[in-house]
Short mmCIF file of C-alpha atoms and ligand atoms in Angstrom, two decimals:
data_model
loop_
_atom_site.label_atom_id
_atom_site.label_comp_id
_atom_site.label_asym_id
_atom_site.label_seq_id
_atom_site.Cartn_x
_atom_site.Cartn_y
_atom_site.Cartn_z
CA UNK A 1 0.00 0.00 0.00
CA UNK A 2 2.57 2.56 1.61
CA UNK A 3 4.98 1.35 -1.39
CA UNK A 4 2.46 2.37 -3.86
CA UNK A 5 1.90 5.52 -2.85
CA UNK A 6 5.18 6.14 -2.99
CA UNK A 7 6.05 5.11 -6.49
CA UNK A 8 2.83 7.49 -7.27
CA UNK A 9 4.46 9.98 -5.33
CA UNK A 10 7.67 9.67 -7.15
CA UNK A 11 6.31 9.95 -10.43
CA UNK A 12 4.24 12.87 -9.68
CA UNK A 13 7.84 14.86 -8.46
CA UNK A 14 9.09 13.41 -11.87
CA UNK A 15 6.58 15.09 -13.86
CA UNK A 16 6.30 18.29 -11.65
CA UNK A 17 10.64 18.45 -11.93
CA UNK A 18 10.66 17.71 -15.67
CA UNK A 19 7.80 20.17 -16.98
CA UNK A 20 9.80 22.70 -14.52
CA UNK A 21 12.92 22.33 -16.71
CA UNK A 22 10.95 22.69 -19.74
CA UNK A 23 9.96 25.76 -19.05
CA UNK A 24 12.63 27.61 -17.17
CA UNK A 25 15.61 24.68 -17.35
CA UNK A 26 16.85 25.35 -21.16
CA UNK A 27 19.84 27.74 -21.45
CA UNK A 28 18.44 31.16 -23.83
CA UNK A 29 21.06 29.40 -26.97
CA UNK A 30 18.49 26.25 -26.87
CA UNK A 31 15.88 27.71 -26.96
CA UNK A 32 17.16 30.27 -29.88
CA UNK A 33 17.48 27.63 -31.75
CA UNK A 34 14.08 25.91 -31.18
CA UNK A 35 12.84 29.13 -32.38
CA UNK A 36 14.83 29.08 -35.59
CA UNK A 37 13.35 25.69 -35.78
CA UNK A 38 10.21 26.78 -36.05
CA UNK A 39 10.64 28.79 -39.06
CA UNK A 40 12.56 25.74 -40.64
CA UNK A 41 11.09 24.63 -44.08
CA UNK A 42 9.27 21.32 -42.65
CA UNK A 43 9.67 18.63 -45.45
CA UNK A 44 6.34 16.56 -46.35
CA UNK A 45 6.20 13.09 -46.16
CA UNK A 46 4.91 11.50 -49.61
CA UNK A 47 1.93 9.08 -49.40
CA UNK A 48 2.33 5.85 -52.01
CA UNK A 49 -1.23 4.97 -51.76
CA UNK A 50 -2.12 7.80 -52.53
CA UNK A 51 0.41 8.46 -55.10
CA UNK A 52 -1.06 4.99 -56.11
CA UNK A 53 -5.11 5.71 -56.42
CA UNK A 54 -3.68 8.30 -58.60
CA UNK A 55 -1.71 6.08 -61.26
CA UNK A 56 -5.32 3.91 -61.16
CA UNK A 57 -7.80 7.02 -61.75
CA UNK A 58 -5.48 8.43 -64.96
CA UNK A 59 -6.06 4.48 -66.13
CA UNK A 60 -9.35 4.24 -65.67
CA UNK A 61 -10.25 6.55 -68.35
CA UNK A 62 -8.56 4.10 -71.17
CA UNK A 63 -5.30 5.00 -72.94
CA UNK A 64 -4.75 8.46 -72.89
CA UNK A 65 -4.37 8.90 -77.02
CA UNK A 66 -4.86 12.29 -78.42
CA UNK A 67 -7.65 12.66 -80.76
CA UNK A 68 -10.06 10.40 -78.06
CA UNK A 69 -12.51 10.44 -75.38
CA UNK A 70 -10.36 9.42 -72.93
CA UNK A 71 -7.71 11.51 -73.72
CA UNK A 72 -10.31 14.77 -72.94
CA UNK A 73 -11.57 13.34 -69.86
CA UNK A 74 -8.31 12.83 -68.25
CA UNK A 75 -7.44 15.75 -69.11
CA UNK A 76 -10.61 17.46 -67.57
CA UNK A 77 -9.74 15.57 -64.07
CA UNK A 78 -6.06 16.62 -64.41
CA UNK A 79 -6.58 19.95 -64.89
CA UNK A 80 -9.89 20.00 -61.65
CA UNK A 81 -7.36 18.23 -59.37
CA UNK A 82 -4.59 20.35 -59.88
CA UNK A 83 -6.87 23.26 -59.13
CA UNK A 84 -8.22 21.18 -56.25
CA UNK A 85 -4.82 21.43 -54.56
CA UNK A 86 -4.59 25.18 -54.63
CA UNK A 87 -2.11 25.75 -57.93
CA UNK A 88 -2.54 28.24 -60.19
CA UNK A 89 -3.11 26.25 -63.74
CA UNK A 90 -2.90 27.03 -67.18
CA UNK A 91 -4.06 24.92 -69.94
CA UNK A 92 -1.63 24.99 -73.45
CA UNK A 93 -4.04 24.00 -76.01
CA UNK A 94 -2.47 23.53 -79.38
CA UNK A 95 -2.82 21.39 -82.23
CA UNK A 96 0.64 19.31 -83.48
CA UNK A 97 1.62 17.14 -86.50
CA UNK A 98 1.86 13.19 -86.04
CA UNK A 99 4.89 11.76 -87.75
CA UNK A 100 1.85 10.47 -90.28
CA UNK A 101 0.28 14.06 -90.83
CA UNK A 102 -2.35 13.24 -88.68
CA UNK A 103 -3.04 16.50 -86.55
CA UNK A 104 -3.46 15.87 -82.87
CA UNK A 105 -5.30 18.18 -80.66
CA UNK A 106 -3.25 18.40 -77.60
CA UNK A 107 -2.59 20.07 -74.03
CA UNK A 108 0.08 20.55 -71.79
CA UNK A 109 -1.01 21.29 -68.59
CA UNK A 110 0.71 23.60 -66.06
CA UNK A 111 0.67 23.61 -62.80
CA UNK A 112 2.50 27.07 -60.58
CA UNK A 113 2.70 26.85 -57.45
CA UNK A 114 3.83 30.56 -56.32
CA UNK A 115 3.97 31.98 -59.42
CA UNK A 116 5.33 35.61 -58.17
CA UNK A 117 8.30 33.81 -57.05
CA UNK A 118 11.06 34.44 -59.12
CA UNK A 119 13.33 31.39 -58.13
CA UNK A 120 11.35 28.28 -59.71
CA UNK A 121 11.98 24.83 -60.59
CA UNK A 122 10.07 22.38 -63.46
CA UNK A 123 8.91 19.25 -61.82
CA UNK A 124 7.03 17.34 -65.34
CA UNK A 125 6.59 13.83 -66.78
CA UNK A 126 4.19 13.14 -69.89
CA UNK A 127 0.36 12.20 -68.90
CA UNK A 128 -0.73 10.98 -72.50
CA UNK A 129 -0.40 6.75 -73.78
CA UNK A 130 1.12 5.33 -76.17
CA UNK A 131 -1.28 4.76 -79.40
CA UNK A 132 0.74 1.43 -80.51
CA UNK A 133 1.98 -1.65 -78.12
CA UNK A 134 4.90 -2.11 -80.92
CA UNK A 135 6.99 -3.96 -78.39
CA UNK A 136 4.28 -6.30 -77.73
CA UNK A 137 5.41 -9.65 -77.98
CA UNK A 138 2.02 -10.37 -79.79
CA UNK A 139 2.09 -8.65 -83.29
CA UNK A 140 -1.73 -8.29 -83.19
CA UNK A 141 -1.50 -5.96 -80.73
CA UNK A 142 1.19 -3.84 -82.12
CA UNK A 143 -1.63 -1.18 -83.68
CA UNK A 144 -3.36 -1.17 -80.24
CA UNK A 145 -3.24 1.85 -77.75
CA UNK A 146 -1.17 1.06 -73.82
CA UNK A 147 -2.23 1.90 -70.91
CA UNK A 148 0.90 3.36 -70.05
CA UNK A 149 0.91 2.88 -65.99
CA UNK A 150 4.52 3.11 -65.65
CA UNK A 151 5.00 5.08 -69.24
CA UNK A 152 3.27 8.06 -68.44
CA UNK A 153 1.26 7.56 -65.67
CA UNK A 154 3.43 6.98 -63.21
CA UNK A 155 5.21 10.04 -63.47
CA UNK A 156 2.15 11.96 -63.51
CA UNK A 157 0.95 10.04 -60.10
CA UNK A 158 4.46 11.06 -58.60
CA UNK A 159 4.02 15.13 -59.65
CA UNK A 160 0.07 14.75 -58.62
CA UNK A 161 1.05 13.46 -54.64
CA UNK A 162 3.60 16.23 -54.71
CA UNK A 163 0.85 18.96 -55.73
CA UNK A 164 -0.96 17.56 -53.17
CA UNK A 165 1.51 18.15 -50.39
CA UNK A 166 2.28 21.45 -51.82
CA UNK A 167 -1.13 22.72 -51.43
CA UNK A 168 0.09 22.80 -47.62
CA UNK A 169 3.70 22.58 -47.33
CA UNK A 170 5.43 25.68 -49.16
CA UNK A 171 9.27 24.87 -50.01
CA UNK A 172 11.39 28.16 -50.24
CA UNK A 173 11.50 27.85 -54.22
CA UNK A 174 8.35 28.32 -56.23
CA UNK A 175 7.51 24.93 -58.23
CA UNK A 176 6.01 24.74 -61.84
CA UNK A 177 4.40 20.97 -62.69
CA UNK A 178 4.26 21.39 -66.28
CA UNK A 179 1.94 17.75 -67.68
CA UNK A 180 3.45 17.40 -71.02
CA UNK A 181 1.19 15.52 -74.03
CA UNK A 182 1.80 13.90 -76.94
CA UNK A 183 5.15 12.68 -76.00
CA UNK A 184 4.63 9.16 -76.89
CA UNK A 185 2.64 9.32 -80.80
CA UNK A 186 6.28 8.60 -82.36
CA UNK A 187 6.23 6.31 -85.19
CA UNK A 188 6.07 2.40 -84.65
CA UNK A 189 9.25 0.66 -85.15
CA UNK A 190 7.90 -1.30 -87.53
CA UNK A 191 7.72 2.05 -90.15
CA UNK A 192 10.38 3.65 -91.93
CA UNK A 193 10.38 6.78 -89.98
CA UNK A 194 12.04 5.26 -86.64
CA UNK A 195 15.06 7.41 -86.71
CA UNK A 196 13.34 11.33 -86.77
CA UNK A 197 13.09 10.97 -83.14
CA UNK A 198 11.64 15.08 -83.60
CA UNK A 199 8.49 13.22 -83.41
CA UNK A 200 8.63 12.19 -80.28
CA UNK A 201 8.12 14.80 -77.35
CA UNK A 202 5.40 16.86 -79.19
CA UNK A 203 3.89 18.61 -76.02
CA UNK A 204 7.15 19.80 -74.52
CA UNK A 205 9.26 20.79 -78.12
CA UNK A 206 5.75 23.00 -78.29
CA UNK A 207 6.06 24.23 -74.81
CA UNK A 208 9.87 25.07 -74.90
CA UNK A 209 9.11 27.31 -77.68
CA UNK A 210 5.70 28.65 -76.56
CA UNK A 211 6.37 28.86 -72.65
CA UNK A 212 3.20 29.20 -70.64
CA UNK A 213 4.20 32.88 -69.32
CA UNK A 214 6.62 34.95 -71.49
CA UNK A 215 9.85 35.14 -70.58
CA UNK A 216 9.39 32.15 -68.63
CA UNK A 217 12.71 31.03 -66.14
CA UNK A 218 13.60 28.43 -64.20
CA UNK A 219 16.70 27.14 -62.77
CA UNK A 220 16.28 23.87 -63.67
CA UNK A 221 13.86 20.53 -64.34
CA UNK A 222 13.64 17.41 -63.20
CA UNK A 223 11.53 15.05 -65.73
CA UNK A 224 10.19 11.77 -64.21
CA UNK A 225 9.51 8.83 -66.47
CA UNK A 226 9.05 5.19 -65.71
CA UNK A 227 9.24 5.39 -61.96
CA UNK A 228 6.76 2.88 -61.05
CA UNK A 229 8.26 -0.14 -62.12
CA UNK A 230 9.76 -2.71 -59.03
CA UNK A 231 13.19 -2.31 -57.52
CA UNK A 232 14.14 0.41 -60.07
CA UNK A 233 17.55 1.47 -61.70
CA UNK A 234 17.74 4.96 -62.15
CA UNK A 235 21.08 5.18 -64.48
CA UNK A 236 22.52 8.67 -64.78
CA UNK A 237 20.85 9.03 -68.33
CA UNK A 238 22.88 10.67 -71.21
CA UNK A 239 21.57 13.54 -71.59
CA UNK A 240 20.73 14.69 -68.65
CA UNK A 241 24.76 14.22 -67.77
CA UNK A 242 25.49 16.11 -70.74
CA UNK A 243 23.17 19.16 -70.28
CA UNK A 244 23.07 19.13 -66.37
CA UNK A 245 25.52 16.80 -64.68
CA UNK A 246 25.59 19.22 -61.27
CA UNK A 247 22.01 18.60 -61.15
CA UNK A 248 21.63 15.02 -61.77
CA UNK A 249 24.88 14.92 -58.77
CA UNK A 250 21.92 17.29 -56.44
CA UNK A 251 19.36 14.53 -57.07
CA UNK A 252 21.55 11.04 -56.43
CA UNK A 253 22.69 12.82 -53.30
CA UNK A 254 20.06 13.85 -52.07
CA UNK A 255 18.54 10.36 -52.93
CA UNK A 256 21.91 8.54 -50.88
CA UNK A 257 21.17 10.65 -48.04
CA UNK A 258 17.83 9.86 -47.62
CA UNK A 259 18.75 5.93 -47.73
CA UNK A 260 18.27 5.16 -51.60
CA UNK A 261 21.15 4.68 -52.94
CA UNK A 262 20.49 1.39 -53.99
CA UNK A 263 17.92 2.98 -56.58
CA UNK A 264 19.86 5.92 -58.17
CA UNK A 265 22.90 4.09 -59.24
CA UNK A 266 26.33 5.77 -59.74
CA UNK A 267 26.28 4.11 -63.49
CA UNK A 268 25.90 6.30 -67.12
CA UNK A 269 22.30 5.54 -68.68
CA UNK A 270 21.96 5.41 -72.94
CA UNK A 271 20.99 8.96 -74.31
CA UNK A 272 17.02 9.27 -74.68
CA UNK A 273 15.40 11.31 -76.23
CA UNK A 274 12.42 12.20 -74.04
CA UNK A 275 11.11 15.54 -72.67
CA UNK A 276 13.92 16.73 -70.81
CA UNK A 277 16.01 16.93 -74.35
CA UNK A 278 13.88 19.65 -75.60
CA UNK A 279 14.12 21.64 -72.40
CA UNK A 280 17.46 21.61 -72.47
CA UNK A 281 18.04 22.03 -76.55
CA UNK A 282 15.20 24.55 -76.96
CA UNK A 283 14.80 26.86 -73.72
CA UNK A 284 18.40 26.16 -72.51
CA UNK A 285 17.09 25.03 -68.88
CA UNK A 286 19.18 22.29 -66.86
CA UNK A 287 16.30 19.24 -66.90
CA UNK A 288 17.66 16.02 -66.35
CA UNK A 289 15.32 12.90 -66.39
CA UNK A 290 14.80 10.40 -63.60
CA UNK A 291 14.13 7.42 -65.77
CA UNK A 292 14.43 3.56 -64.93
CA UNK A 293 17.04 2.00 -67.24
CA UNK A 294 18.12 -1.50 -67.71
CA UNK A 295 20.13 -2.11 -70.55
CA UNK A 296 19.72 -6.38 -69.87
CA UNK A 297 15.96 -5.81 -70.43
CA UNK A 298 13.94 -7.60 -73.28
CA UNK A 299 13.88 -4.06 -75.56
CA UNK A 300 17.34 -3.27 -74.43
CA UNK A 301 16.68 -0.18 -72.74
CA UNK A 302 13.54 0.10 -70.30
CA UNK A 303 11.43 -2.06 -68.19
CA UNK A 304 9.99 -5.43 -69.75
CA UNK A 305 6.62 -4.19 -70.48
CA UNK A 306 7.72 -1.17 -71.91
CA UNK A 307 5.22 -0.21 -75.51
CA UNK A 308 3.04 -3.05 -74.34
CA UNK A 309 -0.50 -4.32 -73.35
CA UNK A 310 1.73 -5.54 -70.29
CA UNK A 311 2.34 -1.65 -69.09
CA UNK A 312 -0.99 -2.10 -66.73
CA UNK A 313 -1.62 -1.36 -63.14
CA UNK A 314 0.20 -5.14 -62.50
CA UNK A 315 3.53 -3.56 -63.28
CA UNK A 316 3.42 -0.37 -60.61
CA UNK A 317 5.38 -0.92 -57.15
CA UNK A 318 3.89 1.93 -54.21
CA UNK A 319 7.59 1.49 -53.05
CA UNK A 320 9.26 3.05 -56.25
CA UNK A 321 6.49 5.50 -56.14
CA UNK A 322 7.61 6.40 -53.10
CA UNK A 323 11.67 6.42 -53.26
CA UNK A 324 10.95 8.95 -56.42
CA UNK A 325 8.57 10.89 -54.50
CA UNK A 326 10.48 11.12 -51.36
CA UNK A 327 13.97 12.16 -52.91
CA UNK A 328 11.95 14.99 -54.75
CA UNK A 329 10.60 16.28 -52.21
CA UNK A 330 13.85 16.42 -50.27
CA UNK A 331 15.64 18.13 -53.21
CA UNK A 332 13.27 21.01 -53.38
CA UNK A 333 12.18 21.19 -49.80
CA UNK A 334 16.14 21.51 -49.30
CA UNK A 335 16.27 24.56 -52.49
C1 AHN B 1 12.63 7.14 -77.91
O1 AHN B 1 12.50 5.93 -77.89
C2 AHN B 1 13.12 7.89 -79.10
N1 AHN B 1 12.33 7.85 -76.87
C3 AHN B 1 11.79 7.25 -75.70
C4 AHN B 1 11.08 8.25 -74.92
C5 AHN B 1 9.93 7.64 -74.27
C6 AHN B 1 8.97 6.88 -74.87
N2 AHN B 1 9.64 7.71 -73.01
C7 AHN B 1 8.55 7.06 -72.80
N3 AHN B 1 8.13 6.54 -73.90
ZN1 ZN B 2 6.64 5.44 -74.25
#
């Protein structure tokens, strides 16, 4: 009895002696710095299911082909949930030229977060599907229009978390997610047009010479593509080590520090041509491109079900989702 009353004793003196250093205990340099604390940029943690739900809503529509119903529709939710998380967005609607002279009525869609602030960096990926599984290993299916979970959507699923956190968590630099179209309408590789690679990249060779504000700057981009896949290999792709090797350095640090290094490997990627090239060649912006490479794979270069029926919902990992969206946060919460 009397040696319970003690131990209640005891703890009462322990909380009565420790709130009593909390308050008056702290030397004034602690507590200076607990204040400069508080106005420390807090970094957001990224949410994979959510991140996830939205890889499966931009696939529930269909493939994303200009010229069809789907393609409108996601284009109508991109553009509401964008504006949903507080970002000021502008719609690029233009009209572009297939590699077969079919005209394709497209949109790039951009999202600013802080658009008076002058220091700004491009976070982008492509949001429309591939029109042809050419890599399928079916050649029935090689006229038929992907899905494109990890070849476009992913990306977009990445950038439409991060929106999300950013309608709440305000990093020091002001951040443009610019949803590029018509990247993927180049020609099958079963034409004779494979090698005018212009045709790729539609949306942002339109955008780099049409910015969305004029005299648009940033100081540089990071393009994601193909992040969903499972235990990725980010290779330092071509390039992006050409046009911005400091920045591609930034991002594999950052992603070492933060404990995935095992994902952004130390090794030089192929050279592909893919959004970030136009950045870089047209508006002369650093973008480097965050892309899983594996040179052992089936097409040589990206992930097994790469331009086919097989790029579906089955072939997205939360986890990559979330290394990608984690280490991109942390590079522009640290700007
Ligand atoms: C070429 O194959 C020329 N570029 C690949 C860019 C790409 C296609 N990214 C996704 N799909
Ligand atoms: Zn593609």
């Amino acid at each position: 009895m009397s040696g319970g009353f003690n131990k209640t004793l005891q703890f009462i003196v322990l909380i009565v002696i420790s709130v009593a250093c909390q308050e008056t205990g702290k030397p004034s340099s602690q507590k200076e710095t607990e204040a400069a604390k508080q106005k420390e940029i807090v970094i957001p943690g990224f949410n994979a299911d959510s991140a996830y739900l939205f890889v499966e809503k931009q696939l529930s529509f269909g493939p994303r082909v200009p010229n069809t119903k789907a393609h409108s529709a996601c284009a109508a939710y991109l553009e509401k949930t964008l504006n949903r998380f507080h970002a000021e967005v502008i719609v690029q609607d233009f009209k572009t030229r297939a590699y077969n002279g079919k005209v394709l009525n497209a949109k790039n869609i951009i999202a600013s977060f802080e658009p008076e602030k002058k220091s700004r960096v491009i976070l982008c990926a492509h949001w429309d599907s591939r029109p042809y599984a050419d890599q399928d290993p079916d050649a029935d299916n090689h006229r038929k229009p992907i899905l494109g979970a990890n070849d476009g959507a992913s990306g977009v699923g990445v950038l439409l978390e991060i929106a999300r956190q950013l309608k709440n968590y305000k990093p020091r630099v002001g951040i443009d997610i610019i949803l590029f179209d018509a990247e993927d309408y180049g020609p099958p590789t079963d034409t004779q047009q494979q090698d005018e690679t212009d045709y790729w990249g539609l949306g942002s060779q339109y955008w780099a010479r049409n910015t969305h504000r004029i005299n648009y700057r940033a100081n540089y981009a990071i393009l994601l593509d193909m992040v969903g896949v499972p235990n990725p290999s980010f290779l330092m792709e071509g390039f992006s080590m050409h046009f911005a090797p400091d920045k591609v350095k930034k991002v594999w640090d950052v992603a070492e520090e933060i404990g995935y290094g095992d994902y952004f490997l130390r090794e030089i990627g192929g050279y592909i041509t893919d959004d970030h090239y136009y950045i870089n060649q047209y508006r002369k912006i650093p973008a480097i491109n965050i892309i899983h490479l594996d040179p052992e794979s089936v097409n040589g270069s990206f992930f097994q079900h790469w331009h086919t029926l097989g790029d579906d919902l089955g072939s997205i990992d939360r986890e990559s989702l979330l290394i990608v969206g984690n280490t991109v946060l942390a590079v522009i919460f640290r700007e």
